Amino acid sequence: MPTIGFIYPDHAAEDEYPFAANLLGDGIRLPVAHIYGTDLHAVPELLDLGSEERLAEGARLLAGHEPDAVVWACTSGSFVYRWDGATDQAAKLAEAAGKPASSTSFAFVNAARALGVGRVAVAASYPADVAEYFVEFLGAGGVQVVAMGSEDIDTAAEVGRLPAHAVIELALSHDHPDAEAVLVPDTAMRTLGVLNEIETRLGKPVLSANQVTIWEGLRLAGAPVTTDTLGTLFRTGGA
């Protein structure tokens, strides 16, 4: 069974990874290595957080786990680099890790493509100016954002303290009739335990940051897994 390594910024909702490993079972290992910087949702700080040096340190911390693939588990710390910069970021991470690598931002695009989703609504925790980078990134990947809502939360720590009912309401309140799916970025947000409830209430797929990040790592390792517990993406295997 595969081992997927995740580089996670600071501390917020990293307990989603052992939670998912328990749901997926079959000996799947999802170790997390932490890198540290400011958790402010602001472009200069996010560019620093996702720097080559910090991610290389994360890769070194994961090396002892012998991962089959490595994912930078941070949406904003990848999409602020824009498409070309994020491509370079992932390539340098792969070089440092000696393994296939990606990031949460690419995971969102790949998951949307796998589900055949072309139009989405975004329910973002970030300030609007940061969230607009995500809209641009999705557009570069061929995913059209028909509605974007931002909650203007300044730090990842604040996002990590959101209770389940607030996460559900965030996703529900930013849906749009023309959206084929709702995207909930920010790996600082705990979403895995409420994905199925949100999808049932919306009647459409929901893609969340930690969900797509885990799916992306399994995809890179050539080990897709299906389960009924983590939304449409995992229920269908992205097919």
PDB file of C-alpha atoms in Angstrom:
ATOM      1  CA  MET A   1       0.000   0.000   0.000  1.00  0.00           C
ATOM      2  CA  PRO A   2       1.238   3.517  -0.781  1.00  0.00           C
ATOM      3  CA  THR A   3       2.773   6.082   1.501  1.00  0.00           C
ATOM      4  CA  ILE A   4       1.951   9.662   0.518  1.00  0.00           C
ATOM      5  CA  GLY A   5       3.917  12.440   2.199  1.00  0.00           C
ATOM      6  CA  PHE A   6       2.377  15.847   2.832  1.00  0.00           C
ATOM      7  CA  ILE A   7       4.173  19.101   3.576  1.00  0.00           C
ATOM      8  CA  TYR A   8       1.818  21.102   5.766  1.00  0.00           C
ATOM      9  CA  PRO A   9       2.242  24.754   6.780  1.00  0.00           C
ATOM     10  CA  ASP A  10       2.317  25.418  10.525  1.00  0.00           C
ATOM     11  CA  HIS A  11      -0.609  23.828  12.441  1.00  0.00           C
ATOM     12  CA  ALA A  12      -4.350  24.071  11.887  1.00  0.00           C
ATOM     13  CA  ALA A  13      -6.204  21.053  10.489  1.00  0.00           C
ATOM     14  CA  GLU A  14      -3.440  18.511   9.991  1.00  0.00           C
ATOM     15  CA  ASP A  15      -5.526  15.970  11.924  1.00  0.00           C
ATOM     16  CA  GLU A  16      -7.517  15.552   8.689  1.00  0.00           C
ATOM     17  CA  TYR A  17      -4.691  13.326   7.359  1.00  0.00           C
ATOM     18  CA  PRO A  18      -4.739  10.605  10.033  1.00  0.00           C
ATOM     19  CA  PHE A  19      -8.553  10.880   9.951  1.00  0.00           C
ATOM     20  CA  ALA A  20      -8.498  10.152   6.207  1.00  0.00           C
ATOM     21  CA  ALA A  21      -5.924   7.368   6.570  1.00  0.00           C
ATOM     22  CA  ASN A  22      -8.235   5.652   9.040  1.00  0.00           C
ATOM     23  CA  LEU A  23     -11.183   5.964   6.638  1.00  0.00           C
ATOM     24  CA  LEU A  24      -9.180   4.727   3.645  1.00  0.00           C
ATOM     25  CA  GLY A  25      -7.642   1.794   5.531  1.00  0.00           C
ATOM     26  CA  ASP A  26      -5.738  -0.969   3.707  1.00  0.00           C
ATOM     27  CA  GLY A  27      -2.430   0.141   5.186  1.00  0.00           C
ATOM     28  CA  ILE A  28      -2.381   3.504   3.410  1.00  0.00           C
ATOM     29  CA  ARG A  29       0.013   5.867   5.183  1.00  0.00           C
ATOM     30  CA  LEU A  30      -0.364   9.659   5.015  1.00  0.00           C
ATOM     31  CA  PRO A  31       2.512  11.147   7.046  1.00  0.00           C
ATOM     32  CA  VAL A  32       2.670  14.921   7.505  1.00  0.00           C
ATOM     33  CA  ALA A  33       5.777  17.082   7.863  1.00  0.00           C
ATOM     34  CA  HIS A  34       5.409  20.664   9.071  1.00  0.00           C
ATOM     35  CA  ILE A  35       7.170  23.747   7.793  1.00  0.00           C
ATOM     36  CA  TYR A  36       6.850  27.070   9.532  1.00  0.00           C
ATOM     37  CA  GLY A  37       6.315  30.684   8.582  1.00  0.00           C
ATOM     38  CA  THR A  38       3.603  33.223   9.188  1.00  0.00           C
ATOM     39  CA  ASP A  39       0.085  31.895   8.678  1.00  0.00           C
ATOM     40  CA  LEU A  40      -1.181  35.225   7.387  1.00  0.00           C
ATOM     41  CA  HIS A  41      -3.336  35.114   4.258  1.00  0.00           C
ATOM     42  CA  ALA A  42      -1.349  37.813   2.467  1.00  0.00           C
ATOM     43  CA  VAL A  43       0.555  37.476  -0.799  1.00  0.00           C
ATOM     44  CA  PRO A  44       4.135  38.305   0.350  1.00  0.00           C
ATOM     45  CA  GLU A  45       3.871  35.962   3.314  1.00  0.00           C
ATOM     46  CA  LEU A  46       2.380  33.194   1.174  1.00  0.00           C
ATOM     47  CA  LEU A  47       5.159  33.520  -1.389  1.00  0.00           C
ATOM     48  CA  ASP A  48       7.678  33.094   1.409  1.00  0.00           C
ATOM     49  CA  LEU A  49       5.802  30.128   2.862  1.00  0.00           C
ATOM     50  CA  GLY A  50       5.900  28.261  -0.437  1.00  0.00           C
ATOM     51  CA  SER A  51       9.529  29.016  -1.235  1.00  0.00           C
ATOM     52  CA  GLU A  52      11.869  26.426  -2.677  1.00  0.00           C
ATOM     53  CA  GLU A  53      13.938  26.359   0.508  1.00  0.00           C
ATOM     54  CA  ARG A  54      10.982  25.731   2.813  1.00  0.00           C
ATOM     55  CA  LEU A  55       9.562  22.971   0.635  1.00  0.00           C
ATOM     56  CA  ALA A  56      12.969  21.318   0.320  1.00  0.00           C
ATOM     57  CA  GLU A  57      13.099  21.221   4.114  1.00  0.00           C
ATOM     58  CA  GLY A  58       9.687  19.562   4.124  1.00  0.00           C
ATOM     59  CA  ALA A  59      10.923  16.977   1.641  1.00  0.00           C
ATOM     60  CA  ARG A  60      13.894  16.220   3.900  1.00  0.00           C
ATOM     61  CA  LEU A  61      11.592  15.767   6.880  1.00  0.00           C
ATOM     62  CA  LEU A  62       9.465  13.290   4.920  1.00  0.00           C
ATOM     63  CA  ALA A  63      12.372  11.277   3.531  1.00  0.00           C
ATOM     64  CA  GLY A  64      12.418   8.849   6.448  1.00  0.00           C
ATOM     65  CA  HIS A  65       8.864   7.802   5.636  1.00  0.00           C
ATOM     66  CA  GLU A  66       9.964   6.759   2.120  1.00  0.00           C
ATOM     67  CA  PRO A  67       6.911   8.288   0.427  1.00  0.00           C
ATOM     68  CA  ASP A  68       5.777   7.202  -3.012  1.00  0.00           C
ATOM     69  CA  ALA A  69       4.688  10.785  -3.767  1.00  0.00           C
ATOM     70  CA  VAL A  70       4.832  14.163  -2.029  1.00  0.00           C
ATOM     71  CA  VAL A  71       2.245  16.948  -2.051  1.00  0.00           C
ATOM     72  CA  TRP A  72       2.571  20.553  -0.853  1.00  0.00           C
ATOM     73  CA  ALA A  73      -0.605  20.680   1.213  1.00  0.00           C
ATOM     74  CA  CYS A  74      -1.323  24.370   0.871  1.00  0.00           C
ATOM     75  CA  THR A  75      -3.688  25.987  -1.613  1.00  0.00           C
ATOM     76  CA  SER A  76      -2.802  29.657  -1.155  1.00  0.00           C
ATOM     77  CA  GLY A  77       0.927  28.919  -0.847  1.00  0.00           C
ATOM     78  CA  SER A  78       0.826  27.450  -4.345  1.00  0.00           C
ATOM     79  CA  PHE A  79      -1.733  29.447  -6.334  1.00  0.00           C
ATOM     80  CA  VAL A  80      -0.126  32.797  -5.397  1.00  0.00           C
ATOM     81  CA  TYR A  81       2.769  31.695  -7.609  1.00  0.00           C
ATOM     82  CA  ARG A  82       0.312  31.592 -10.526  1.00  0.00           C
ATOM     83  CA  TRP A  83       0.254  28.724 -12.995  1.00  0.00           C
ATOM     84  CA  ASP A  84       3.817  28.848 -14.316  1.00  0.00           C
ATOM     85  CA  GLY A  85       5.334  29.594 -10.927  1.00  0.00           C
ATOM     86  CA  ALA A  86       3.354  26.811  -9.272  1.00  0.00           C
ATOM     87  CA  THR A  87       4.482  24.429 -12.011  1.00  0.00           C
ATOM     88  CA  ASP A  88       8.077  25.338 -11.249  1.00  0.00           C
ATOM     89  CA  GLN A  89       7.380  25.028  -7.506  1.00  0.00           C
ATOM     90  CA  ALA A  90       6.090  21.463  -7.931  1.00  0.00           C
ATOM     91  CA  ALA A  91       8.980  20.522 -10.232  1.00  0.00           C
ATOM     92  CA  LYS A  92      11.556  21.726  -7.703  1.00  0.00           C
ATOM     93  CA  LEU A  93       9.754  19.866  -4.931  1.00  0.00           C
ATOM     94  CA  ALA A  94       9.834  16.684  -7.003  1.00  0.00           C
ATOM     95  CA  GLU A  95      13.559  17.174  -7.523  1.00  0.00           C
ATOM     96  CA  ALA A  96      14.158  17.728  -3.810  1.00  0.00           C
ATOM     97  CA  ALA A  97      12.037  14.730  -2.818  1.00  0.00           C
ATOM     98  CA  GLY A  98      13.162  12.439  -5.614  1.00  0.00           C
ATOM     99  CA  LYS A  99       9.499  11.513  -6.005  1.00  0.00           C
ATOM    100  CA  PRO A 100       6.481  12.692  -8.012  1.00  0.00           C
ATOM    101  CA  ALA A 101       5.168  15.910  -6.469  1.00  0.00           C
ATOM    102  CA  SER A 102       2.263  18.307  -6.752  1.00  0.00           C
ATOM    103  CA  SER A 103       0.363  20.883  -4.716  1.00  0.00           C
ATOM    104  CA  THR A 104      -3.177  21.466  -3.531  1.00  0.00           C
ATOM    105  CA  SER A 105      -3.838  24.047  -6.263  1.00  0.00           C
ATOM    106  CA  PHE A 106      -3.067  21.547  -9.017  1.00  0.00           C
ATOM    107  CA  ALA A 107      -5.051  18.948  -7.089  1.00  0.00           C
ATOM    108  CA  PHE A 108      -8.166  21.114  -7.395  1.00  0.00           C
ATOM    109  CA  VAL A 109      -7.738  21.444 -11.156  1.00  0.00           C
ATOM    110  CA  ASN A 110      -6.985  17.752 -11.642  1.00  0.00           C
ATOM    111  CA  ALA A 111      -9.931  16.712  -9.474  1.00  0.00           C
ATOM    112  CA  ALA A 112     -12.316  18.991 -11.371  1.00  0.00           C
ATOM    113  CA  ARG A 113     -11.088  17.568 -14.653  1.00  0.00           C
ATOM    114  CA  ALA A 114     -11.439  14.019 -13.367  1.00  0.00           C
ATOM    115  CA  LEU A 115     -15.079  14.689 -12.480  1.00  0.00           C
ATOM    116  CA  GLY A 116     -15.723  16.441 -15.786  1.00  0.00           C
ATOM    117  CA  VAL A 117     -16.501  19.694 -13.995  1.00  0.00           C
ATOM    118  CA  GLY A 118     -15.980  22.897 -15.970  1.00  0.00           C
ATOM    119  CA  ARG A 119     -17.941  25.515 -13.995  1.00  0.00           C
ATOM    120  CA  VAL A 120     -17.543  25.968 -10.257  1.00  0.00           C
ATOM    121  CA  ALA A 121     -18.404  28.184  -7.333  1.00  0.00           C
ATOM    122  CA  VAL A 122     -15.620  28.981  -4.867  1.00  0.00           C
ATOM    123  CA  ALA A 123     -16.273  29.245  -1.138  1.00  0.00           C
ATOM    124  CA  ALA A 124     -13.010  30.748   0.075  1.00  0.00           C
ATOM    125  CA  SER A 125     -11.885  31.579   3.586  1.00  0.00           C
ATOM    126  CA  TYR A 126      -9.325  34.105   2.344  1.00  0.00           C
ATOM    127  CA  PRO A 127      -9.492  37.854   1.896  1.00  0.00           C
ATOM    128  CA  ALA A 128     -10.865  38.717  -1.552  1.00  0.00           C
ATOM    129  CA  ASP A 129      -7.539  39.853  -3.024  1.00  0.00           C
ATOM    130  CA  VAL A 130      -5.952  36.483  -2.208  1.00  0.00           C
ATOM    131  CA  ALA A 131      -8.991  34.509  -3.380  1.00  0.00           C
ATOM    132  CA  GLU A 132      -8.763  36.215  -6.782  1.00  0.00           C
ATOM    133  CA  TYR A 133      -5.429  34.454  -7.344  1.00  0.00           C
ATOM    134  CA  PHE A 134      -7.253  31.148  -6.965  1.00  0.00           C
ATOM    135  CA  VAL A 135      -9.868  32.228  -9.501  1.00  0.00           C
ATOM    136  CA  GLU A 136      -7.071  33.109 -11.929  1.00  0.00           C
ATOM    137  CA  PHE A 137      -5.302  29.808 -11.279  1.00  0.00           C
ATOM    138  CA  LEU A 138      -8.426  27.765 -11.918  1.00  0.00           C
ATOM    139  CA  GLY A 139      -9.050  29.681 -15.121  1.00  0.00           C
ATOM    140  CA  ALA A 140      -5.532  28.888 -16.313  1.00  0.00           C
ATOM    141  CA  GLY A 141      -6.378  25.232 -15.714  1.00  0.00           C
ATOM    142  CA  GLY A 142      -9.564  25.437 -17.762  1.00  0.00           C
ATOM    143  CA  VAL A 143     -11.992  25.648 -14.832  1.00  0.00           C
ATOM    144  CA  GLN A 144     -14.426  28.565 -14.990  1.00  0.00           C
ATOM    145  CA  VAL A 145     -15.438  30.232 -11.725  1.00  0.00           C
ATOM    146  CA  VAL A 146     -19.050  31.389 -12.013  1.00  0.00           C
ATOM    147  CA  ALA A 147     -19.221  32.693  -8.432  1.00  0.00           C
ATOM    148  CA  MET A 148     -16.617  33.452  -5.790  1.00  0.00           C
ATOM    149  CA  GLY A 149     -17.308  34.188  -2.144  1.00  0.00           C
ATOM    150  CA  SER A 150     -14.571  35.113   0.340  1.00  0.00           C
ATOM    151  CA  GLU A 151     -14.871  35.168   4.115  1.00  0.00           C
ATOM    152  CA  ASP A 152     -11.972  37.608   4.656  1.00  0.00           C
ATOM    153  CA  ILE A 153     -10.320  35.485   7.368  1.00  0.00           C
ATOM    154  CA  ASP A 154      -6.779  36.722   7.904  1.00  0.00           C
ATOM    155  CA  THR A 155      -4.983  33.664   9.314  1.00  0.00           C
ATOM    156  CA  ALA A 156      -4.958  29.910   8.948  1.00  0.00           C
ATOM    157  CA  ALA A 157      -5.240  29.516  12.715  1.00  0.00           C
ATOM    158  CA  GLU A 158      -8.605  31.282  12.652  1.00  0.00           C
ATOM    159  CA  VAL A 159      -9.800  29.007   9.856  1.00  0.00           C
ATOM    160  CA  GLY A 160      -8.718  25.957  11.823  1.00  0.00           C
ATOM    161  CA  ARG A 161     -11.003  26.988  14.675  1.00  0.00           C
ATOM    162  CA  LEU A 162     -14.150  27.088  12.527  1.00  0.00           C
ATOM    163  CA  PRO A 163     -16.730  24.617  13.878  1.00  0.00           C
ATOM    164  CA  ALA A 164     -18.352  22.090  11.576  1.00  0.00           C
ATOM    165  CA  HIS A 165     -21.602  24.023  11.275  1.00  0.00           C
ATOM    166  CA  ALA A 166     -19.695  27.124  10.100  1.00  0.00           C
ATOM    167  CA  VAL A 167     -17.835  25.115   7.450  1.00  0.00           C
ATOM    168  CA  ILE A 168     -21.122  23.681   6.196  1.00  0.00           C
ATOM    169  CA  GLU A 169     -22.730  27.114   6.057  1.00  0.00           C
ATOM    170  CA  LEU A 170     -19.726  28.579   4.226  1.00  0.00           C
ATOM    171  CA  ALA A 171     -20.032  25.995   1.470  1.00  0.00           C
ATOM    172  CA  LEU A 172     -23.820  26.243   1.212  1.00  0.00           C
ATOM    173  CA  SER A 173     -23.893  30.028   1.163  1.00  0.00           C
ATOM    174  CA  HIS A 174     -21.456  30.380  -1.742  1.00  0.00           C
ATOM    175  CA  ASP A 175     -23.078  27.949  -4.181  1.00  0.00           C
ATOM    176  CA  HIS A 176     -24.427  29.191  -7.510  1.00  0.00           C
ATOM    177  CA  PRO A 177     -27.087  27.620  -9.776  1.00  0.00           C
ATOM    178  CA  ASP A 178     -24.682  27.532 -12.727  1.00  0.00           C
ATOM    179  CA  ALA A 179     -21.920  25.798 -10.766  1.00  0.00           C
ATOM    180  CA  GLU A 180     -21.413  22.081 -11.358  1.00  0.00           C
ATOM    181  CA  ALA A 181     -19.433  21.811  -8.120  1.00  0.00           C
ATOM    182  CA  VAL A 182     -18.450  23.897  -5.118  1.00  0.00           C
ATOM    183  CA  LEU A 183     -14.753  24.280  -4.283  1.00  0.00           C
ATOM    184  CA  VAL A 184     -13.661  24.957  -0.704  1.00  0.00           C
ATOM    185  CA  PRO A 185      -9.965  25.860  -0.634  1.00  0.00           C
ATOM    186  CA  ASP A 186      -7.683  26.160   2.434  1.00  0.00           C
ATOM    187  CA  THR A 187      -6.058  23.110   4.013  1.00  0.00           C
ATOM    188  CA  ALA A 188      -6.468  24.865   7.377  1.00  0.00           C
ATOM    189  CA  MET A 189     -10.197  24.077   7.231  1.00  0.00           C
ATOM    190  CA  ARG A 190     -11.613  20.791   8.530  1.00  0.00           C
ATOM    191  CA  THR A 191     -13.972  19.550   5.842  1.00  0.00           C
ATOM    192  CA  LEU A 192     -13.545  15.787   5.552  1.00  0.00           C
ATOM    193  CA  GLY A 193     -16.119  14.915   8.180  1.00  0.00           C
ATOM    194  CA  VAL A 194     -18.843  17.052   6.604  1.00  0.00           C
ATOM    195  CA  LEU A 195     -18.298  16.566   2.862  1.00  0.00           C
ATOM    196  CA  ASN A 196     -21.098  14.077   2.394  1.00  0.00           C
ATOM    197  CA  GLU A 197     -23.564  16.245   4.305  1.00  0.00           C
ATOM    198  CA  ILE A 198     -22.685  19.319   2.225  1.00  0.00           C
ATOM    199  CA  GLU A 199     -23.003  17.360  -1.022  1.00  0.00           C
ATOM    200  CA  THR A 200     -26.377  15.966   0.020  1.00  0.00           C
ATOM    201  CA  ARG A 201     -27.692  19.414   0.830  1.00  0.00           C
ATOM    202  CA  LEU A 202     -26.293  20.999  -2.346  1.00  0.00           C
ATOM    203  CA  GLY A 203     -27.047  18.121  -4.682  1.00  0.00           C
ATOM    204  CA  LYS A 204     -23.660  18.447  -6.375  1.00  0.00           C
ATOM    205  CA  PRO A 205     -19.999  17.519  -5.807  1.00  0.00           C
ATOM    206  CA  VAL A 206     -17.889  19.416  -3.305  1.00  0.00           C
ATOM    207  CA  LEU A 207     -14.118  19.573  -3.604  1.00  0.00           C
ATOM    208  CA  SER A 208     -12.222  20.623  -0.499  1.00  0.00           C
ATOM    209  CA  ALA A 209      -8.537  21.309   0.017  1.00  0.00           C
ATOM    210  CA  ASN A 210      -7.495  18.368   2.180  1.00  0.00           C
ATOM    211  CA  GLN A 211      -9.742  16.008   0.222  1.00  0.00           C
ATOM    212  CA  VAL A 212      -8.224  16.847  -3.171  1.00  0.00           C
ATOM    213  CA  THR A 213      -4.702  16.956  -1.716  1.00  0.00           C
ATOM    214  CA  ILE A 214      -4.989  13.375  -0.485  1.00  0.00           C
ATOM    215  CA  TRP A 215      -6.620  12.267  -3.746  1.00  0.00           C
ATOM    216  CA  GLU A 216      -3.818  13.923  -5.731  1.00  0.00           C
ATOM    217  CA  GLY A 217      -1.123  12.121  -3.763  1.00  0.00           C
ATOM    218  CA  LEU A 218      -2.779   8.756  -4.349  1.00  0.00           C
ATOM    219  CA  ARG A 219      -3.167   9.610  -8.033  1.00  0.00           C
ATOM    220  CA  LEU A 220       0.517  10.475  -8.326  1.00  0.00           C
ATOM    221  CA  ALA A 221       1.438   7.198  -6.667  1.00  0.00           C
ATOM    222  CA  GLY A 222      -0.751   5.283  -9.114  1.00  0.00           C
ATOM    223  CA  ALA A 223      -2.877   4.008  -6.252  1.00  0.00           C
ATOM    224  CA  PRO A 224      -6.397   5.457  -6.497  1.00  0.00           C
ATOM    225  CA  VAL A 225      -8.738   4.445  -3.680  1.00  0.00           C
ATOM    226  CA  THR A 226     -12.523   4.564  -3.512  1.00  0.00           C
ATOM    227  CA  THR A 227     -14.634   5.130  -0.405  1.00  0.00           C
ATOM    228  CA  ASP A 228     -18.141   6.364   0.317  1.00  0.00           C
ATOM    229  CA  THR A 229     -16.943   8.583   3.165  1.00  0.00           C
ATOM    230  CA  LEU A 230     -15.071  11.394   1.409  1.00  0.00           C
ATOM    231  CA  GLY A 231     -17.432  12.863  -1.161  1.00  0.00           C
ATOM    232  CA  THR A 232     -18.075  12.238  -4.838  1.00  0.00           C
ATOM    233  CA  LEU A 233     -14.392  12.464  -5.773  1.00  0.00           C
ATOM    234  CA  PHE A 234     -13.499   9.422  -3.686  1.00  0.00           C
ATOM    235  CA  ARG A 235     -16.818   7.670  -4.228  1.00  0.00           C
ATOM    236  CA  THR A 236     -16.206   7.554  -7.969  1.00  0.00           C
ATOM    237  CA  GLY A 237     -12.415   7.488  -7.854  1.00  0.00           C
ATOM    238  CA  GLY A 238     -12.477  10.596  -9.996  1.00  0.00           C
ATOM    239  CA  ALA A 239     -13.734   8.616 -12.952  1.00  0.00           C
TER     240      ALA A 239
END
